[in-house]
XYZ file of N, CA and C in Angstrom:
774
model
N -6.587 9.925 20.159
C -7.079 10.404 18.989
C -6.846 9.486 17.745
N -8.350 9.033 17.208
C -8.768 8.231 16.208
C -7.559 8.682 14.921
N -6.880 7.351 14.178
C -5.804 7.329 13.672
C -7.055 6.793 11.884
N -6.997 7.382 10.958
C -7.503 7.454 9.753
C -6.343 6.917 8.591
N -6.864 5.362 7.865
C -6.063 5.538 6.824
C -6.550 5.088 5.338
N -6.008 5.988 4.442
C -6.627 5.751 3.414
C -5.779 4.546 2.754
N -7.556 3.426 2.276
C -7.237 2.258 1.752
C -6.963 2.637 0.051
N -6.242 2.681 -0.581
C -5.351 2.798 -1.882
C -6.337 1.726 -2.820
N -7.038 0.923 -2.571
C -7.424 -0.187 -3.620
C -8.966 0.351 -3.839
N -8.924 1.774 -3.219
C -10.795 2.150 -3.697
C -10.565 3.512 -3.330
N -10.008 4.697 -3.339
C -10.007 6.092 -3.492
C -8.756 6.289 -4.622
N -8.865 7.299 -4.883
C -8.846 7.393 -6.224
C -8.477 6.906 -7.279
N -9.672 5.828 -7.755
C -9.417 5.122 -8.535
C -9.788 5.228 -10.060
N -9.501 6.710 -10.727
C -9.190 6.796 -11.365
C -6.957 7.436 -11.592
N -6.305 6.894 -10.774
C -4.634 7.006 -10.732
C -4.742 5.898 -10.637
N -3.241 5.839 -11.389
C -2.113 4.900 -10.897
C -1.697 4.756 -9.497
N -1.656 3.304 -9.673
C -1.014 3.080 -8.177
C -0.307 4.362 -7.442
N 0.635 4.308 -7.729
C 2.396 5.693 -7.129
C 1.366 6.444 -7.198
N 0.435 7.064 -8.255
C 0.252 8.457 -7.884
C -1.033 8.416 -6.743
N -1.924 7.284 -6.123
C -2.620 7.382 -5.220
C -1.924 7.778 -4.332
N -0.442 7.061 -4.068
C -0.316 7.507 -2.600
C 0.465 8.583 -2.353
N 0.314 9.407 -4.100
C 0.959 11.329 -3.734
C -0.379 11.577 -2.910
N -1.518 11.044 -3.759
C -2.861 11.735 -3.708
C -3.041 11.555 -2.018
N -2.533 10.356 -1.857
C -3.297 10.973 -0.294
C -2.145 11.201 0.568
N -1.063 10.913 -0.208
C -0.505 12.751 1.449
C -0.721 14.170 1.294
N -1.101 13.659 -0.013
C -1.743 15.863 -0.314
C -2.832 15.816 0.239
N -3.576 15.310 0.455
C -4.987 15.031 1.504
C -4.969 14.959 2.890
N -3.789 14.795 3.392
C -3.069 15.133 4.625
C -3.717 13.467 5.289
N -3.795 12.292 4.975
C -3.378 11.493 5.206
C -1.565 10.786 5.649
N -1.878 10.220 6.811
C -0.415 9.816 7.187
C -0.240 8.267 7.253
N -1.120 7.467 6.821
C -0.682 6.189 6.262
C -2.110 5.714 5.258
N -1.368 4.794 4.745
C -2.101 3.921 3.335
C -2.060 2.849 3.482
N -2.875 2.160 3.021
C -2.602 0.223 3.326
C -2.852 0.007 1.182
N -3.384 -1.250 0.876
C -2.942 -1.781 -0.151
C -4.062 -2.524 -0.452
N -4.992 -2.863 -1.301
C -4.894 -4.386 -1.847
C -4.201 -5.730 -2.120
N -3.738 -5.183 -4.017
C -2.358 -6.089 -4.096
C -1.937 -5.267 -5.211
N -1.192 -4.770 -4.281
C 0.346 -4.022 -5.006
C 1.143 -4.133 -5.815
N 1.307 -6.004 -5.722
C 2.662 -6.653 -6.190
C 3.138 -6.573 -7.538
N 1.967 -5.641 -8.141
C 2.759 -5.243 -9.684
C 3.441 -4.024 -9.940
N 3.763 -3.153 -8.834
C 4.618 -2.242 -8.638
C 6.251 -3.294 -7.387
N 7.169 -3.299 -7.818
C 8.148 -3.073 -7.091
C 8.107 -2.700 -5.483
N 8.883 -3.654 -4.903
C 7.989 -2.885 -3.137
C 9.038 -1.312 -3.044
N 10.182 -1.916 -3.739
C 10.854 -0.421 -3.628
C 10.879 0.348 -3.962
N 9.696 0.574 -5.168
C 9.670 2.234 -6.103
C 8.650 2.172 -5.471
N 7.419 1.741 -4.241
C 6.126 2.260 -3.867
C 6.683 2.262 -2.330
N 7.526 1.664 -2.301
C 8.270 2.614 -0.589
C 8.836 3.964 -0.922
N 9.083 4.172 -1.890
C 9.687 5.380 -2.254
C 9.124 6.291 -2.288
N 8.355 5.748 -3.101
C 6.586 6.910 -3.276
C 6.190 7.015 -2.004
N 5.945 6.142 -1.163
C 5.481 6.595 0.068
C 6.302 7.575 1.310
N 8.111 7.218 0.587
C 9.059 8.132 1.567
C 8.268 9.638 1.181
N 8.051 9.737 0.116
C 8.108 10.860 -1.207
C 6.791 11.884 -1.088
N 5.732 11.030 -0.612
C 4.284 11.607 0.010
C 4.081 11.864 1.516
N 5.277 11.433 2.188
C 5.034 11.408 3.630
C 3.940 10.602 4.255
N 4.184 9.305 3.710
C 2.937 8.473 4.138
C 3.756 6.835 4.888
N 3.285 6.024 5.282
C 3.627 4.825 5.773
C 2.916 4.581 5.799
N 3.186 3.075 5.071
C 1.939 1.436 4.090
C 2.434 1.374 5.668
N 0.584 0.262 5.481
C 0.371 -0.397 7.265
C -0.080 -1.507 6.700
N -0.243 -2.467 5.597
C -1.121 -3.337 5.101
C -1.779 -3.498 3.896
N -1.215 -5.157 3.607
C -1.732 -5.286 2.273
C -2.845 -6.337 2.567
N -2.869 -6.788 1.349
C -4.158 -8.345 0.682
C -2.981 -9.185 0.547
N -3.157 -10.602 1.332
C -2.716 -11.918 0.006
C -3.337 -12.094 -1.264
N -3.172 -13.105 -1.901
C -3.912 -12.577 -3.993
C -5.218 -13.000 -3.587
N -6.117 -12.351 -4.287
C -7.812 -12.907 -4.305
C -7.369 -14.701 -5.393
N -6.484 -14.818 -5.525
C -6.282 -16.136 -6.771
C -7.116 -15.750 -8.013
N -7.401 -16.682 -8.361
C -8.263 -16.625 -9.485
C -9.743 -16.202 -9.954
N -9.714 -15.240 -9.701
C -10.962 -14.514 -9.528
C -12.080 -14.909 -10.731
N -11.620 -14.794 -12.224
C -12.026 -15.909 -12.963
C -12.813 -16.974 -12.690
N -12.176 -17.521 -12.248
C -12.881 -19.443 -12.053
C -13.269 -19.004 -10.707
N -13.675 -17.753 -10.269
C -14.500 -17.213 -8.526
C -13.715 -17.689 -7.616
N -12.613 -17.709 -7.553
C -11.884 -18.017 -6.303
C -11.925 -16.287 -5.826
N -12.186 -16.651 -4.493
C -11.204 -14.564 -3.016
C -10.514 -15.307 -1.976
N -9.194 -15.627 -2.677
C -8.470 -16.401 -1.644
C -8.149 -17.215 -1.845
N -6.520 -18.004 -1.278
C -6.180 -19.162 -1.487
C -6.243 -20.199 -0.437
N -6.141 -19.455 1.531
C -6.343 -19.601 2.828
C -6.726 -20.894 2.771
N -8.350 -21.377 2.279
C -8.732 -22.335 3.066
C -9.295 -23.335 1.681
N -8.763 -23.172 0.825
C -8.328 -24.478 -0.005
C -7.774 -25.123 -0.040
N -8.548 -26.077 -0.091
C -8.052 -27.870 0.125
C -7.281 -28.232 -1.517
N -5.863 -28.343 -0.884
C -5.487 -28.859 -2.406
C -4.760 -27.734 -3.268
N -4.986 -26.244 -2.331
C -3.776 -25.397 -3.058
C -2.373 -25.082 -2.022
N -1.928 -25.794 -1.441
C -1.648 -25.980 0.365
C 0.276 -25.061 -0.633
N 0.350 -25.556 -1.795
C 1.575 -24.782 -2.248
C 1.293 -23.619 -3.033
N 0.111 -23.516 -3.554
C -0.226 -21.668 -3.592
C 0.009 -21.334 -2.930
N -0.973 -21.497 -2.242
C -1.016 -20.607 -0.756
C 0.728 -20.304 -0.021
N 1.224 -21.776 -0.024
C 2.480 -20.757 0.677
C 3.618 -19.904 -0.041
N 3.214 -20.117 -1.733
C 3.911 -19.532 -2.242
C 3.214 -18.239 -1.911
N 2.314 -17.513 -1.717
C 1.073 -16.535 -1.832
C 1.595 -15.644 -0.158
N 1.377 -16.304 0.048
C 2.219 -15.777 1.083
C 3.219 -15.099 2.041
N 4.243 -16.233 1.654
C 5.586 -16.644 1.247
C 6.109 -14.613 0.476
N 5.106 -14.855 -0.802
C 5.522 -13.342 -1.510
C 4.711 -11.933 -0.460
N 3.910 -12.131 0.035
C 2.728 -11.038 0.633
C 3.420 -10.691 1.841
N 4.225 -11.459 2.557
C 5.600 -11.184 4.130
C 6.595 -9.909 3.592
N 6.893 -11.425 2.412
C 8.592 -10.478 1.430
C 7.989 -9.333 1.218
N 6.902 -8.928 0.823
C 6.757 -7.465 0.364
C 6.139 -6.958 1.386
N 5.332 -7.365 2.575
C 5.072 -6.727 3.500
C 5.948 -5.755 4.233
N 6.858 -6.505 4.458
C 8.933 -5.750 5.003
C 9.411 -5.259 4.080
N 9.291 -5.628 3.221
C 10.014 -4.232 2.366
C 9.676 -3.039 2.087
N 7.846 -2.907 2.328
C 8.015 -1.710 2.548
C 7.583 -1.241 3.361
N 7.408 -2.015 4.732
C 7.393 -1.594 5.841
C 6.167 -1.900 6.239
N 5.424 -2.092 6.308
C 3.953 -2.735 6.225
C 3.931 -3.589 7.526
N 3.122 -3.669 8.884
C 2.937 -4.126 9.662
C 1.828 -5.203 10.205
N 0.969 -5.226 8.877
C -0.188 -6.356 8.667
C -0.011 -6.844 7.460
N -1.189 -7.933 7.320
C -1.397 -8.627 6.242
C -2.537 -9.156 6.185
N -3.701 -9.284 5.433
C -5.380 -9.847 5.825
C -4.907 -11.221 4.592
N -5.181 -12.327 5.343
C -4.717 -13.670 4.752
C -6.862 -13.656 4.687
N -6.430 -13.743 3.172
C -7.844 -13.907 2.123
C -7.729 -15.667 2.603
N -9.565 -15.931 2.854
C -9.263 -17.551 3.157
C -10.330 -18.061 1.719
N -11.099 -17.636 1.748
C -11.446 -18.271 0.119
C -13.142 -18.199 0.113
N -13.646 -18.515 -1.083
C -14.745 -18.817 -1.303
C -14.809 -20.892 -1.790
N -15.544 -21.022 -1.024
C -16.020 -22.913 -0.795
C -17.475 -23.011 -0.903
N -17.757 -24.472 -0.925
C -18.648 -24.792 -1.724
C -19.273 -25.302 -0.202
N -20.098 -25.173 0.669
C -21.134 -25.692 1.582
C -20.594 -26.868 2.339
N -20.441 -27.716 1.138
C -20.104 -29.224 1.339
C -18.625 -28.953 2.110
N -17.886 -28.664 1.507
C -16.698 -28.647 2.034
C -16.025 -27.752 2.834
N -17.044 -27.136 3.872
C -16.644 -25.658 4.588
C -15.886 -27.082 5.925
N -15.817 -27.854 6.633
C -15.276 -28.638 7.429
C -13.798 -28.709 6.715
N -13.783 -28.863 5.989
C -11.889 -29.193 5.431
C -11.407 -27.982 4.836
N -12.535 -27.458 4.741
C -11.604 -25.742 4.685
C -10.921 -25.097 5.952
N -12.133 -25.029 6.604
C -11.676 -24.950 8.052
C -10.553 -25.395 8.156
N -10.086 -26.654 8.554
C -9.383 -27.315 8.341
C -7.770 -26.824 7.744
N -7.884 -26.965 6.682
C -7.172 -26.380 6.085
C -6.571 -25.178 6.075
N -7.712 -24.005 6.167
C -7.742 -22.727 6.947
C -6.454 -22.123 8.227
N -6.330 -23.522 9.431
C -5.850 -23.311 10.340
C -4.942 -23.902 9.902
N -4.419 -25.224 9.281
C -2.503 -25.028 9.594
C -1.959 -24.147 8.546
N -3.013 -23.361 7.830
C -2.312 -22.906 7.003
C -1.803 -20.712 7.424
N -2.300 -21.203 8.775
C -2.219 -19.990 8.723
C -1.670 -20.177 10.305
N -1.501 -21.613 10.557
C -0.769 -21.727 11.686
C 0.926 -20.992 11.875
N 0.770 -22.139 10.107
C 2.417 -21.578 9.367
C 2.756 -20.964 9.172
N 1.908 -20.243 8.656
C 2.095 -18.418 7.986
C 2.485 -17.868 9.743
N 1.487 -17.724 10.151
C 2.391 -17.034 12.109
C 3.534 -17.485 12.203
N 4.066 -18.626 11.986
C 4.743 -18.780 12.283
C 6.181 -18.462 11.591
N 6.035 -17.825 10.098
C 7.102 -17.410 9.221
C 7.286 -16.120 9.198
N 5.930 -15.530 10.365
C 5.688 -13.727 10.324
C 5.573 -13.510 12.007
N 6.930 -13.524 12.457
C 6.005 -13.254 13.909
C 6.329 -11.923 14.130
N 6.353 -11.122 13.472
C 6.707 -9.552 13.127
C 5.752 -9.378 12.708
N 4.822 -10.046 12.333
C 3.907 -9.104 11.274
C 2.559 -9.442 12.198
N 1.558 -9.153 11.962
C -0.086 -9.257 12.244
C -0.630 -9.893 11.068
N -1.392 -11.005 11.276
C -2.285 -11.570 10.527
C -3.095 -11.419 10.104
N -4.480 -10.842 9.837
C -5.823 -10.783 9.639
C -6.748 -11.021 8.900
N -7.848 -11.752 10.027
C -8.591 -12.604 9.337
C -9.935 -11.619 9.001
N -10.771 -11.474 7.998
C -11.959 -10.098 7.819
C -13.082 -10.875 7.038
N -13.660 -10.980 7.948
C -15.812 -11.282 8.077
C -15.790 -10.931 6.471
N -16.653 -11.397 5.664
C -17.133 -11.243 4.082
C -17.985 -11.251 3.928
N -19.390 -10.130 4.066
C -20.076 -10.869 4.022
C -20.399 -11.380 2.443
N -22.032 -12.352 2.799
C -22.153 -13.040 1.471
C -22.829 -12.356 0.566
N -23.190 -11.562 1.071
C -24.295 -10.645 -0.206
C -23.506 -10.167 -1.148
N -22.371 -9.803 -0.727
C -20.923 -9.692 -1.930
C -20.300 -10.503 -2.313
N -19.985 -11.529 -1.291
C -18.949 -12.049 -1.375
C -19.876 -13.762 -1.239
N -20.661 -14.504 -1.791
C -21.302 -15.431 -1.850
C -20.415 -16.389 -1.584
N -20.429 -17.842 -0.223
C -19.483 -18.774 -0.148
C -18.306 -18.217 0.198
N -17.994 -17.048 0.369
C -16.693 -17.229 1.317
C -16.808 -17.724 2.893
N -15.370 -18.534 3.581
C -15.761 -19.230 4.781
C -16.356 -18.621 5.355
N -15.856 -17.628 5.834
C -16.708 -16.599 6.844
C -16.993 -14.974 6.437
N -18.462 -15.486 7.331
C -19.170 -13.541 7.805
C -19.081 -13.176 8.931
N -18.620 -13.575 9.745
C -19.596 -13.411 10.618
C -17.985 -13.023 12.002
N -18.208 -11.974 12.357
C -17.522 -11.599 13.829
C -16.347 -13.020 14.615
N -17.658 -13.554 15.024
C -17.460 -14.674 15.544
C -16.594 -16.425 15.271
N -16.950 -15.813 14.164
C -16.202 -17.466 13.426
C -15.271 -16.957 12.992
N -14.231 -15.586 12.890
C -13.240 -15.292 13.109
C -12.420 -15.611 14.338
N -13.024 -15.309 15.181
C -12.956 -15.187 16.352
C -12.671 -16.703 16.736
N -13.159 -17.146 16.096
C -12.752 -18.662 16.952
C -11.674 -19.352 16.035
N -11.732 -18.621 15.169
C -10.962 -19.372 13.899
C -9.494 -19.056 14.973
N -9.337 -17.411 15.247
C -7.826 -17.449 15.675
C -7.758 -17.999 17.097
N -9.439 -18.686 18.027
C -8.740 -19.273 19.056
C -7.963 -20.965 18.750
N -8.714 -21.170 17.649
C -8.486 -22.221 17.014
C -6.446 -22.597 17.313
N -6.508 -21.624 16.392
C -5.195 -21.932 15.799
C -4.302 -21.333 16.683
N -4.356 -20.069 18.064
C -4.343 -19.737 19.023
C -2.422 -19.101 18.954
N -2.262 -18.530 17.230
C -0.715 -17.680 17.783
C -1.226 -16.597 17.917
N -0.057 -16.516 18.443
C -0.489 -14.871 19.415
C -0.329 -14.027 18.107
N -0.176 -13.836 17.090
C 0.074 -12.756 15.900
C -1.207 -12.847 14.893
N -2.443 -13.014 15.185
C -3.000 -13.224 14.524
C -4.327 -12.050 15.330
N -5.185 -11.959 14.337
C -6.220 -10.812 14.252
C -7.686 -10.478 14.042
N -8.513 -9.798 14.315
C -9.225 -9.690 13.466
C -9.490 -8.401 12.548
N -9.818 -8.126 11.386
C -10.379 -7.032 10.979
C -11.707 -6.953 10.492
N -12.188 -6.112 11.727
C -13.013 -5.770 11.863
C -13.481 -4.266 11.271
N -14.133 -4.698 9.692
C -15.104 -4.277 8.366
C -16.849 -3.637 9.098
N -16.087 -2.843 9.344
C -17.638 -1.976 9.685
C -18.655 -2.227 8.769
N -18.687 -2.080 7.605
C -19.195 -2.283 6.083
C -19.744 -3.652 6.451
N -18.546 -4.495 6.482
C -19.074 -6.709 6.026
C -19.911 -6.601 7.232
N -19.471 -6.164 9.157
C -20.146 -6.247 10.290
C -22.039 -5.992 9.666
N -21.654 -4.485 9.658
C -23.222 -4.178 9.425
C -23.638 -4.831 8.447
N -23.749 -5.523 7.519
C -24.174 -6.054 6.367
C -24.464 -7.773 6.873
N -23.761 -8.467 7.397
C -24.009 -9.635 7.620
C -24.776 -9.406 8.559
N -24.314 -8.586 9.660
C -24.793 -8.989 11.014
C -25.330 -8.117 11.466
N -25.155 -6.479 11.924
C -25.329 -5.901 12.558
C -25.078 -5.573 13.978
N -25.351 -5.195 14.832
C -25.503 -4.977 15.986
C -24.134 -4.852 16.553
N -23.531 -3.233 15.641
C -21.696 -2.885 15.275
C -21.195 -3.240 16.697
N -21.301 -2.160 17.450
C -21.160 -1.606 18.433
C -20.933 -2.568 19.757
N -22.041 -3.654 19.821
C -21.617 -4.375 20.815
C -20.569 -5.425 19.976
N -20.492 -5.569 18.579
C -19.504 -6.477 18.558
C -17.825 -6.036 18.866
N -18.030 -4.612 18.364
C -16.528 -4.150 18.662
C -16.412 -4.377 20.557
N -16.912 -4.129 21.108
C -16.680 -4.082 22.343
C -15.969 -5.182 22.545
N -17.043 -6.746 22.825
C -16.989 -8.138 22.564
C -15.821 -8.200 22.074
N -15.264 -7.488 21.201
C -14.124 -8.668 20.546
C -12.762 -7.437 20.344
N -13.189 -6.507 21.072
C -11.782 -5.539 20.892
C -10.498 -5.671 21.262
N -10.220 -7.134 22.268
C -8.948 -7.838 22.047
C -8.433 -8.060 21.054
N -9.284 -8.388 19.896
C -8.784 -9.357 18.949
C -8.434 -8.173 17.571
N -9.175 -7.677 17.969
C -9.087 -6.050 16.926
C -7.813 -5.847 16.297
N -7.191 -6.403 15.404
C -6.044 -5.772 15.019
C -6.228 -4.691 13.921
N -7.246 -4.450 13.639
C -7.402 -3.551 12.490
C -9.348 -2.982 11.960
N -9.221 -1.765 11.798
C -10.878 -1.697 11.676
C -10.738 -1.090 9.924
N -12.470 -1.416 9.098
C -12.180 -0.666 8.264
C -13.642 -0.087 7.924
N -14.084 0.900 7.495
C -15.563 1.686 7.337
C -15.956 2.197 5.992
N -16.691 2.503 5.716
C -17.893 2.266 4.195
C -19.188 2.148 5.020
N -20.505 3.155 4.206
C -21.658 2.824 4.538
C -21.973 1.725 3.863
N -23.393 1.765 4.908
C -24.152 0.612 4.278
C -25.136 1.138 4.460
N -26.112 0.822 2.621
C -25.759 -0.234 2.192
C -24.420 -0.173 0.810
N -24.564 0.950 0.562
C -23.817 1.484 -0.516
C -22.661 1.253 -0.855
N -21.623 1.261 0.267
C -20.501 1.556 0.426
C -19.850 2.509 -0.086
N -20.182 3.670 0.116
C -19.710 4.802 -0.130
C -19.510 5.876 1.269
N -18.835 6.617 1.111
C -18.885 7.460 2.178
C -18.971 7.233 3.193
N -18.647 7.120 4.516
C -19.568 6.849 6.152
C -20.481 7.754 6.535
N -20.955 8.847 5.631
C -21.913 10.115 6.381
C -23.206 9.970 5.243
N -23.256 8.786 5.424
C -24.644 7.942 4.576
C -25.307 6.953 4.798
N -26.143 6.438 4.776
C -26.483 5.385 4.737
C -26.957 4.379 6.260
N -26.859 3.334 6.988
C -27.505 2.578 8.162
C -26.930 3.031 9.545
N -25.383 3.078 8.479
C -24.264 3.006 10.442
C -24.270 4.312 10.580
N -24.563 4.672 12.103
C -23.842 5.962 12.899
C -22.820 6.336 13.010
N -21.721 6.382 12.206
C -19.973 6.284 12.151
C -19.761 7.317 13.122
N -20.262 8.375 14.193
C -20.013 9.777 14.709
C -20.284 8.565 16.195
N -21.306 7.678 16.214
C -21.377 6.532 17.556
C -20.251 5.592 17.582
N -19.881 5.172 15.916
C -18.536 4.059 15.529
C -17.719 4.588 16.248
N -17.483 5.617 16.398
C -16.014 6.556 16.046
C -15.992 6.645 17.776
N -17.322 7.506 18.280
C -17.021 7.646 19.867
C -16.784 6.433 20.752
N -17.658 4.505 20.274
C -16.968 3.728 20.940
C -15.835 3.844 20.946
N -15.626 3.484 19.222
C -13.562 3.168 19.289
C -12.806 4.198 20.606
N -13.722 5.589 20.253
C -12.200 6.505 21.350
C -12.522 5.784 22.937
N -13.883 5.869 23.854
C -14.079 4.979 24.359
C -13.496 3.503 25.078
N -14.027 3.146 24.020
C -13.104 1.376 23.985
C -11.065 1.964 24.084
N -10.431 2.580 24.120
C -9.439 2.817 23.704
C -8.141 2.159 22.411
N -9.178 2.116 21.697
C -8.589 1.410 20.287
C -7.713 2.596 19.980
N -6.536 1.828 19.549
C -5.010 2.142 19.543
C -4.997 2.266 17.839
N -5.605 1.410 16.859
C -4.993 0.961 16.249
C -5.720 1.874 15.263
N -5.401 1.198 13.548
C -5.969 2.333 12.200
C -7.333 2.136 11.632
N -7.986 2.849 11.515
C -9.058 3.086 10.716
C -8.857 3.111 9.174
N -8.897 2.157 8.289
C -8.675 2.162 6.845
C -9.996 3.047 6.297
N -9.698 3.942 5.493
C -10.769 4.841 4.422
C -11.159 3.800 3.309
N -11.712 2.231 3.173
C -12.184 1.255 2.892
C -13.506 1.741 1.807
N -13.741 2.842 1.183
C -15.213 2.830 0.535
C -14.650 3.215 -0.804
N -15.770 3.589 -1.403
C -16.255 3.363 -2.927
C -16.554 5.236 -3.035
N -15.837 5.775 -3.245
C -16.505 7.546 -3.554
C -17.418 7.238 -4.284
N -18.180 8.100 -4.044
C -19.191 8.692 -4.954
C -19.145 9.372 -5.770
N -18.004 10.200 -5.918
C -17.826 10.969 -7.310
C -16.016 11.093 -6.831
N -15.472 12.501 -7.164
C -14.426 12.617 -6.561
C -13.978 12.482 -5.156
N -13.164 11.048 -5.042
C -11.963 11.481 -3.814
C -11.652 12.671 -2.991
N -11.433 13.561 -3.080
C -11.033 14.763 -2.360
C -12.082 15.769 -1.889
N -13.199 15.445 -3.006
C -14.080 16.567 -2.628
C -15.192 15.697 -1.412
N -15.276 14.716 -1.702
C -15.419 13.453 -0.933
C -15.387 13.103 0.758
N -14.137 13.671 0.877
C -13.575 13.876 2.517
C -14.263 15.263 3.023
N -15.332 15.697 2.601
C -16.450 16.591 3.227
C -16.662 15.676 4.835
N -16.770 14.229 5.014
C -17.292 13.075 5.643
C -16.988 13.597 7.380
N -15.548 13.340 6.846
C -14.525 13.981 7.459
C -15.127 15.390 8.888
N -15.614 16.113 8.556
C -16.005 17.367 9.123
C -17.125 17.250 9.540
N -18.047 16.502 8.381
C -19.716 16.344 9.078
C -19.442 15.304 10.191
N -18.271 14.824 9.997
C -18.501 13.450 11.446
C -17.564 14.019 12.842
N -16.844 15.180 12.645
C -16.161 16.040 13.448
C -14.831 15.294 13.859
N -14.182 14.667 13.014
C -12.938 14.139 12.821
C -12.105 14.402 12.381
N -10.688 14.310 12.462
C -9.619 14.441 11.341
C -8.564 13.624 11.289
N -7.922 14.439 10.188
C -6.516 13.442 9.799
C -5.573 13.160 10.455
């Protein structure tokens, strides 16, 4: 049976974070994931999850200085000290809330600096993997329409980085939305990279709304995940068209349940 997770970076956007947790539990979700929850003390967030009857499963490292055009620190040469502090904070927070995975954000780099950035990311990932052997560190290819200049936009590039580092606790965050926008051929890529996939996320292409519209046949995606024996979580990382609760009708439309 497929397991769906509420991404509280996007769902219930009009609520404060702790209230989003309560809303997710009331809607029937059993697990939640976060973008950057660090403004809320980990003890408060964990308590809110316990009260709502949900379990936290993942979060992101920092996006860095987004006003300066950053979107992650992992691959930025010269920011090693900042990344070290950032990953330590993420590891500590994840452990305190009981989450098992961290999306390590690589960042945006100029084309001329790509080789140096890849070397930097490999070094940083190796150190991070050693510091957190109990956690899964995820690499997410992000399409360049949404984030021009992000270090990698293809599943193959993420897989190559994982192979390069060679740590057993690295995995791919396979966001069907990003793969659909950047590459297509989603089902074949799911099958090809399944052994490395640690987490899946979903949203409509091209709108990034609920997955019952657009170019991706999510019924086929869900059937493929079942057939392939995927046992991880599917993060609902979409931007609701309007009311989040009303939008959950997509579950019934696509023949799945929480």
